[in-house]
mmCIF file of C-alpha atoms in Angstrom:
data_model
loop_
_atom_site.group_PDB
_atom_site.id
_atom_site.type_symbol
_atom_site.label_atom_id
_atom_site.label_comp_id
_atom_site.label_asym_id
_atom_site.label_seq_id
_atom_site.Cartn_x
_atom_site.Cartn_y
_atom_site.Cartn_z
ATOM 1 C CA MET A 338 0.000 0.000 0.000
ATOM 2 C CA GLU A 339 1.363 3.387 -1.013
ATOM 3 C CA GLU A 340 1.538 5.941 1.836
ATOM 4 C CA ILE A 341 1.263 9.705 1.447
ATOM 5 C CA LYS A 342 1.860 12.168 4.312
ATOM 6 C CA VAL A 343 -0.400 15.228 4.240
ATOM 7 C CA ALA A 344 -1.268 18.130 6.557
ATOM 8 C CA GLY A 345 -4.861 18.326 7.802
ATOM 9 C CA GLY A 346 -5.564 21.471 5.800
ATOM 10 C CA ASN A 347 -4.609 19.687 2.573
ATOM 11 C CA LEU A 348 -6.352 16.395 3.343
ATOM 12 C CA LYS A 349 -9.547 16.962 1.355
ATOM 13 C CA ALA A 350 -7.740 18.368 -1.699
ATOM 14 C CA LYS A 351 -5.328 15.419 -1.802
ATOM 15 C CA LEU A 352 -8.181 12.914 -1.483
ATOM 16 C CA ASN A 353 -10.058 14.657 -4.313
ATOM 17 C CA GLU A 354 -6.949 14.391 -6.473
ATOM 18 C CA LEU A 355 -6.504 10.687 -5.703
ATOM 19 C CA ILE A 356 -10.157 9.807 -6.365
ATOM 20 C CA ARG A 357 -10.109 11.702 -9.690
ATOM 21 C CA GLU A 358 -7.198 9.519 -10.830
ATOM 22 C CA GLY A 359 -9.742 6.701 -11.114
ATOM 23 C CA ASN A 360 -7.449 3.804 -10.223
ATOM 24 C CA ILE A 361 -7.893 3.828 -6.440
ATOM 25 C CA ARG A 362 -9.297 0.657 -4.915
ATOM 26 C CA ARG A 363 -9.075 1.625 -1.235
ATOM 27 C CA ILE A 364 -8.159 4.648 0.914
ATOM 28 C CA VAL A 365 -7.084 4.452 4.552
ATOM 29 C CA ILE A 366 -6.545 7.586 6.672
ATOM 30 C CA ARG A 367 -4.331 7.271 9.750
ATOM 31 C CA ASN A 368 -3.398 9.737 12.470
ATOM 32 C CA PRO A 369 0.266 10.477 13.373
ATOM 33 C CA LYS A 370 0.249 7.595 15.892
ATOM 34 C CA GLY A 371 -0.747 5.138 13.144
ATOM 35 C CA ARG A 372 -4.331 4.624 14.313
ATOM 36 C CA THR A 373 -6.758 4.042 11.434
ATOM 37 C CA LEU A 374 -9.407 6.767 11.420
ATOM 38 C CA LEU A 375 -11.139 5.931 8.148
ATOM 39 C CA ASP A 376 -10.941 2.889 5.865
ATOM 40 C CA LEU A 377 -12.889 3.308 2.634
ATOM 41 C CA PRO A 378 -13.042 0.740 -0.162
ATOM 42 C CA LEU A 379 -13.802 2.421 -3.494
ATOM 43 C CA ALA A 380 -15.448 0.966 -6.571
ATOM 44 C CA ALA A 381 -14.763 2.241 -10.072
ATOM 45 C CA GLY A 382 -17.109 5.084 -10.948
ATOM 46 C CA VAL A 383 -18.154 5.859 -7.385
ATOM 47 C CA ALA A 384 -21.046 8.331 -7.464
ATOM 48 C CA GLY A 385 -20.800 11.630 -5.596
ATOM 49 C CA ALA A 386 -23.873 10.920 -3.465
ATOM 50 C CA VAL A 387 -22.288 7.715 -2.195
ATOM 51 C CA LEU A 388 -19.281 9.722 -0.985
ATOM 52 C CA LEU A 389 -21.250 12.317 1.029
ATOM 53 C CA PRO A 390 -20.738 10.598 4.412
ATOM 54 C CA PHE A 391 -17.072 10.130 3.502
ATOM 55 C CA TRP A 392 -16.612 13.865 2.796
ATOM 56 C CA ALA A 393 -18.337 14.770 6.071
ATOM 57 C CA ALA A 394 -15.852 12.580 7.948
ATOM 58 C CA VAL A 395 -12.922 14.054 6.001
ATOM 59 C CA GLY A 396 -14.102 17.576 6.838
ATOM 60 C CA THR A 397 -14.142 16.701 10.526
ATOM 61 C CA LEU A 398 -10.637 15.228 10.342
ATOM 62 C CA ALA A 399 -9.286 18.219 8.406
ATOM 63 C CA ALA A 400 -10.669 20.591 11.043
ATOM 64 C CA LEU A 401 -8.376 18.975 13.605
ATOM 65 C CA ALA A 402 -5.398 20.406 11.634
ATOM 66 C CA THR A 403 -2.906 17.662 12.310
ATOM 67 C CA ASP A 404 -0.800 15.558 9.969
ATOM 68 C CA TYR A 405 -2.269 12.414 8.455
ATOM 69 C CA THR A 406 -1.047 9.463 6.448
ATOM 70 C CA ILE A 407 -3.172 8.381 3.511
ATOM 71 C CA GLY A 408 -2.753 4.745 2.561
ATOM 72 C CA VAL A 409 -3.658 4.177 -1.075
ATOM 73 C CA GLU A 410 -4.316 0.797 -2.656
ATOM 74 C CA ARG A 411 -4.386 1.129 -6.428
ATOM 75 C CA ASP A 412 -6.083 -1.112 -8.977
ATOM 76 C CA PRO A 413 -3.223 -2.764 -10.887
ATOM 77 C CA GLY A 414 -5.434 -3.287 -13.936
ATOM 78 C CA VAL A 415 -6.017 0.439 -14.508
ATOM 79 C CA THR A 416 -3.357 2.712 -15.981
ATOM 80 C CA VAL A 417 -3.805 6.445 -15.563
ATOM 81 C CA GLN A 418 -1.699 8.999 -17.405
ATOM 82 C CA LYS A 419 -1.167 12.320 -15.685
ATOM 83 C CA PRO A 420 -1.122 15.460 -17.843
ATOM 84 C CA ASP A 421 2.315 17.054 -18.361
#
C-alpha cells in the first residue's frame, strides 16, 4: 500500500486528487500515531452521493489540523496517465 503524508488542511484536496485519478481501490486515513481513522473501499465510478458521508468525515478530520497518512491501494489493472 502506497503511503502519502499530508497536513490536515490539505487532506480533502489530496483525497479529491486521488479519487479523480480513477485507479484507487481503497483509501485508509491514519493519524500520526498510526491509528486508522477511516478505511474506505472504493469501486470504479463511485457516485458523488455515495461519498457524502465520507466527505463529512474528512471535513471533521481536516478541522483537527494535524498531519495524516493516507494509505492508497491502487487497482493494478487500470493505468492512468497524468497530464504534463
